[in-house]
PDB file of C-alpha atoms and ligand atoms in Angstrom:
ATOM      1  CA  MET A   1    -118.584  47.937  -7.530  1.00 71.00           C
ATOM      2  CA  THR A   2    -114.803  47.900  -7.948  1.00 85.00           C
ATOM      3  CA  GLU A   3    -112.863  45.216  -6.081  1.00 95.00           C
ATOM      4  CA  CYS A   4    -110.126  47.696  -5.155  1.00 98.00           C
ATOM      5  CA  ILE A   5    -110.605  48.675  -1.499  1.00 98.00           C
ATOM      6  CA  PHE A   6    -108.822  52.011  -1.894  1.00 98.00           C
ATOM      7  CA  CYS A   7    -111.039  52.908  -4.876  1.00 98.00           C
ATOM      8  CA  GLN A   8    -114.009  52.033  -2.638  1.00 98.00           C
ATOM      9  CA  ILE A   9    -112.635  54.347   0.076  1.00 98.00           C
ATOM     10  CA  VAL A  10    -112.051  57.148  -2.459  1.00 98.00           C
ATOM     11  CA  GLU A  11    -115.638  56.723  -3.723  1.00 98.00           C
ATOM     12  CA  GLY A  12    -116.998  56.777  -0.156  1.00 97.00           C
ATOM     13  CA  ASP A  13    -118.372  53.231  -0.478  1.00 97.00           C
ATOM     14  CA  LEU A  14    -116.068  51.977   2.293  1.00 98.00           C
ATOM     15  CA  ALA A  15    -115.676  53.946   5.531  1.00 98.00           C
ATOM     16  CA  SER A  16    -112.317  55.431   6.476  1.00 98.00           C
ATOM     17  CA  ASP A  17    -110.904  58.014   8.868  1.00 98.00           C
ATOM     18  CA  VAL A  18    -110.006  60.784   6.417  1.00 98.00           C
ATOM     19  CA  VAL A  19    -107.445  63.312   7.668  1.00 98.00           C
ATOM     20  CA  ARG A  20    -107.072  65.507   4.584  1.00 98.00           C
ATOM     21  CA  GLU A  21    -107.945  65.499   0.903  1.00 98.00           C
ATOM     22  CA  GLY A  22    -106.849  67.181  -2.279  1.00 98.00           C
ATOM     23  CA  SER A  23    -108.346  67.280  -5.748  1.00 97.00           C
ATOM     24  CA  GLU A  24    -106.145  64.350  -6.833  1.00 98.00           C
ATOM     25  CA  TRP A  25    -105.620  62.417  -3.573  1.00 98.00           C
ATOM     26  CA  LEU A  26    -107.139  61.310  -0.287  1.00 98.00           C
ATOM     27  CA  ALA A  27    -105.347  60.731   3.035  1.00 98.00           C
ATOM     28  CA  PHE A  28    -106.826  58.473   5.723  1.00 99.00           C
ATOM     29  CA  ARG A  29    -105.639  56.525   8.761  1.00 98.00           C
ATOM     30  CA  ASP A  30    -104.346  52.993   8.256  1.00 98.00           C
ATOM     31  CA  SER A  31    -106.746  50.461   9.827  1.00 98.00           C
ATOM     32  CA  ASN A  32    -103.790  48.474  11.206  1.00 98.00           C
ATOM     33  CA  PRO A  33    -101.409  51.214  12.353  1.00 98.00           C
ATOM     34  CA  GLN A  34     -97.722  50.411  12.741  1.00 98.00           C
ATOM     35  CA  ALA A  35     -96.949  53.680  14.546  1.00 98.00           C
ATOM     36  CA  PRO A  36     -98.933  56.261  16.560  1.00 98.00           C
ATOM     37  CA  ILE A  37     -99.361  58.222  13.330  1.00 98.00           C
ATOM     38  CA  HIS A  38     -99.874  55.958  10.320  1.00 98.00           C
ATOM     39  CA  ILE A  39    -101.657  57.592   7.416  1.00 99.00           C
ATOM     40  CA  LEU A  40    -102.107  56.392   3.848  1.00 99.00           C
ATOM     41  CA  ILE A  41    -102.055  58.894   0.998  1.00 99.00           C
ATOM     42  CA  VAL A  42    -103.639  57.537  -2.179  1.00 98.00           C
ATOM     43  CA  PRO A  43    -104.337  59.039  -5.604  1.00 98.00           C
ATOM     44  CA  ARG A  44    -108.043  59.235  -6.464  1.00 98.00           C
ATOM     45  CA  GLN A  45    -107.112  57.670  -9.786  1.00 97.00           C
ATOM     46  CA  HIS A  46    -106.538  53.910  -9.713  1.00 98.00           C
ATOM     47  CA  ILE A  47    -102.866  53.145 -10.385  1.00 98.00           C
ATOM     48  CA  ALA A  48    -101.861  49.644  -9.258  1.00 98.00           C
ATOM     49  CA  SER A  49     -98.312  50.423  -8.144  1.00 98.00           C
ATOM     50  CA  LEU A  50     -95.279  52.594  -8.780  1.00 98.00           C
ATOM     51  CA  GLU A  51     -94.421  50.161 -11.570  1.00 98.00           C
ATOM     52  CA  LYS A  52     -97.509  51.395 -13.462  1.00 98.00           C
ATOM     53  CA  VAL A  53     -96.622  55.068 -13.121  1.00 97.00           C
ATOM     54  CA  SER A  54     -95.493  56.985 -16.207  1.00 96.00           C
ATOM     55  CA  GLU A  55     -94.061  60.431 -16.975  1.00 97.00           C
ATOM     56  CA  GLN A  56     -97.646  61.674 -17.191  1.00 97.00           C
ATOM     57  CA  ASN A  57     -98.007  61.016 -13.468  1.00 97.00           C
ATOM     58  CA  SER A  58     -94.946  63.051 -12.430  1.00 98.00           C
ATOM     59  CA  LEU A  59     -96.975  65.950 -11.064  1.00 98.00           C
ATOM     60  CA  LEU A  60     -99.287  63.585  -9.193  1.00 98.00           C
ATOM     61  CA  LEU A  61     -96.296  61.936  -7.496  1.00 98.00           C
ATOM     62  CA  GLY A  62     -95.050  65.342  -6.432  1.00 98.00           C
ATOM     63  CA  HIS A  63     -98.458  66.201  -5.007  1.00 98.00           C
ATOM     64  CA  LEU A  64     -98.538  62.973  -2.984  1.00 98.00           C
ATOM     65  CA  LEU A  65     -95.146  63.767  -1.443  1.00 98.00           C
ATOM     66  CA  LEU A  66     -96.106  67.351  -0.675  1.00 98.00           C
ATOM     67  CA  ALA A  67     -99.334  66.102   0.906  1.00 98.00           C
ATOM     68  CA  ALA A  68     -97.254  63.818   3.153  1.00 98.00           C
ATOM     69  CA  LYS A  69     -95.134  66.782   4.220  1.00 98.00           C
ATOM     70  CA  THR A  70     -98.172  68.969   4.973  1.00 98.00           C
ATOM     71  CA  ILE A  71     -99.924  66.196   6.898  1.00 98.00           C
ATOM     72  CA  SER A  72     -96.788  65.406   8.933  1.00 98.00           C
ATOM     73  CA  GLN A  73     -96.777  69.032  10.088  1.00 98.00           C
ATOM     74  CA  GLU A  74    -100.509  68.978  10.886  1.00 98.00           C
ATOM     75  CA  GLN A  75    -100.112  65.763  12.846  1.00 98.00           C
ATOM     76  CA  GLY A  76     -97.211  67.162  14.883  1.00 98.00           C
ATOM     77  CA  ILE A  77     -94.551  64.817  13.504  1.00 98.00           C
ATOM     78  CA  GLY A  78     -93.047  67.254  11.006  1.00 92.00           C
ATOM     79  CA  SER A  79     -89.556  66.880  12.460  1.00 93.00           C
ATOM     80  CA  ASP A  80     -89.330  63.048  12.315  1.00 97.00           C
ATOM     81  CA  TYR A  81     -91.334  60.891   9.967  1.00 98.00           C
ATOM     82  CA  ARG A  82     -90.962  58.202   7.339  1.00 98.00           C
ATOM     83  CA  ILE A  83     -92.634  57.781   3.967  1.00 98.00           C
ATOM     84  CA  VAL A  84     -92.880  54.215   2.655  1.00 98.00           C
ATOM     85  CA  LEU A  85     -93.993  53.119  -0.800  1.00 98.00           C
ATOM     86  CA  ASN A  86     -94.077  49.318  -0.922  1.00 98.00           C
ATOM     87  CA  THR A  87     -93.884  48.106  -4.518  1.00 98.00           C
ATOM     88  CA  GLY A  88     -94.614  44.471  -5.288  1.00 98.00           C
ATOM     89  CA  GLU A  89     -95.642  41.546  -3.101  1.00 98.00           C
ATOM     90  CA  GLY A  90     -92.048  40.706  -2.226  1.00 97.00           C
ATOM     91  CA  ALA A  91     -91.619  44.209  -0.787  1.00 97.00           C
ATOM     92  CA  GLY A  92     -94.787  44.011   1.300  1.00 96.00           C
ATOM     93  CA  GLN A  93     -97.361  45.566  -1.026  1.00 98.00           C
ATOM     94  CA  SER A  94    -100.759  44.067  -0.180  1.00 98.00           C
ATOM     95  CA  VAL A  95    -103.144  46.629  -1.701  1.00 98.00           C
ATOM     96  CA  PHE A  96    -102.547  47.184  -5.400  1.00 98.00           C
ATOM     97  CA  HIS A  97    -103.619  50.815  -5.529  1.00 98.00           C
ATOM     98  CA  LEU A  98    -100.644  53.169  -5.264  1.00 98.00           C
ATOM     99  CA  HIS A  99    -100.244  54.619  -1.768  1.00 98.00           C
ATOM    100  CA  LEU A 100     -97.694  56.317   0.444  1.00 98.00           C
ATOM    101  CA  HIS A 101     -97.461  55.323   4.094  1.00 98.00           C
ATOM    102  CA  LEU A 102     -96.733  58.262   6.392  1.00 98.00           C
ATOM    103  CA  LEU A 103     -95.372  56.937   9.700  1.00 98.00           C
ATOM    104  CA  GLY A 104     -94.308  58.780  12.832  1.00 98.00           C
ATOM    105  CA  GLY A 105     -94.860  59.405  16.513  1.00 98.00           C
ATOM    106  CA  ARG A 106     -92.267  56.886  17.667  1.00 98.00           C
ATOM    107  CA  ALA A 107     -88.591  56.145  17.038  1.00 97.00           C
ATOM    108  CA  LEU A 108     -88.255  54.390  13.668  1.00 97.00           C
ATOM    109  CA  GLY A 109     -85.445  51.881  13.290  1.00 96.00           C
ATOM    110  CA  TRP A 110     -83.235  51.364  10.272  1.00 97.00           C
ATOM    111  CA  PRO A 111     -82.929  49.204   8.229  1.00 95.00           C
ATOM    112  CA  PRO A 112     -86.667  48.437   7.884  1.00 92.00           C
ATOM    113  CA  GLY A 113     -87.741  44.800   7.892  1.00 80.00           C
TER     114      GLY A 113
HETATM  115  P1  LIG B 201     -99.258  47.809   1.674  1.00 55.80           P
HETATM  116  O1  LIG B 201     -99.004  46.547   2.448  1.00 55.80           O
HETATM  117  O2  LIG B 201     -99.980  47.504   0.367  1.00 55.80           O
HETATM  118  O3  LIG B 201     -98.074  48.693   1.486  1.00 55.80           O
HETATM  119  O4  LIG B 201    -100.244  48.678   2.570  1.00 55.80           O
HETATM  120  C1  LIG B 201    -101.610  48.487   2.620  1.00 55.80           C
HETATM  121  C2  LIG B 201    -102.087  49.097   3.906  1.00 55.80           C
HETATM  122  O5  LIG B 201    -103.494  49.243   3.824  1.00 55.80           O
HETATM  123  C3  LIG B 201    -101.797  48.234   5.141  1.00 55.80           C
HETATM  124  O6  LIG B 201    -100.999  48.967   6.050  1.00 55.80           O
HETATM  125  C4  LIG B 201    -103.176  47.925   5.697  1.00 55.80           C
HETATM  126  O7  LIG B 201    -103.209  47.955   7.101  1.00 55.80           O
HETATM  127  C5  LIG B 201    -104.035  49.022   5.090  1.00 55.80           C
HETATM  128  N1  LIG B 201    -105.413  48.653   4.863  1.00 55.80           N
HETATM  129  C6  LIG B 201    -105.870  47.505   4.287  1.00 55.80           C
HETATM  130  N2  LIG B 201    -107.214  47.521   4.201  1.00 55.80           N
HETATM  131  C7  LIG B 201    -107.608  48.719   4.719  1.00 55.80           C
HETATM  132  C8  LIG B 201    -108.892  49.332   4.905  1.00 55.80           C
HETATM  133  O8  LIG B 201    -109.940  48.773   4.552  1.00 55.80           O
HETATM  134  N3  LIG B 201    -108.918  50.555   5.484  1.00 55.80           N
HETATM  135  C9  LIG B 201    -107.774  51.214   5.867  1.00 55.80           C
HETATM  136  N4  LIG B 201    -107.911  52.414   6.428  1.00 55.80           N
HETATM  137  N5  LIG B 201    -106.554  50.662   5.701  1.00 55.80           N
HETATM  138  C10 LIG B 201    -106.471  49.444   5.135  1.00 55.80           C
HETATM  139 ZN1  LIG B 202    -107.981  51.375  -6.765  1.00 55.80          ZN
END
């Protein structure tokens, strides 16, 4: 079995609270939420980080962002939400399978930590 936990979630080998899915991506609740709504949107394909993305993945990136928009509306936070894409350990990336964080449901400060 793959060591990547998000690949395991995509394959259904690791349980998750799925909120929506598309042919190329899966969206599920973060197990350690930082806001009332905290959802991760991950490509089904294993890509370690944004640094590993190429031109070939342009459409996929667009689909991930559009999924975030759709889910924000479904979750009732469509007017105020934040999308985060941590890239690299120094920026807080801890799971090396590309993912967007969709955060909302509370006031979000700026700048982020
Ligand atoms: P990163 O720090 O890489 O940007 O974000 C990884 C996120 O994955 C963290 O917010 C963390 O709480 C979440 N996470 C880690 N392991 C699991 C898991 O097994 N299930 C779910 N649903 N979320 C996870
Ligand atoms: Zn993976």
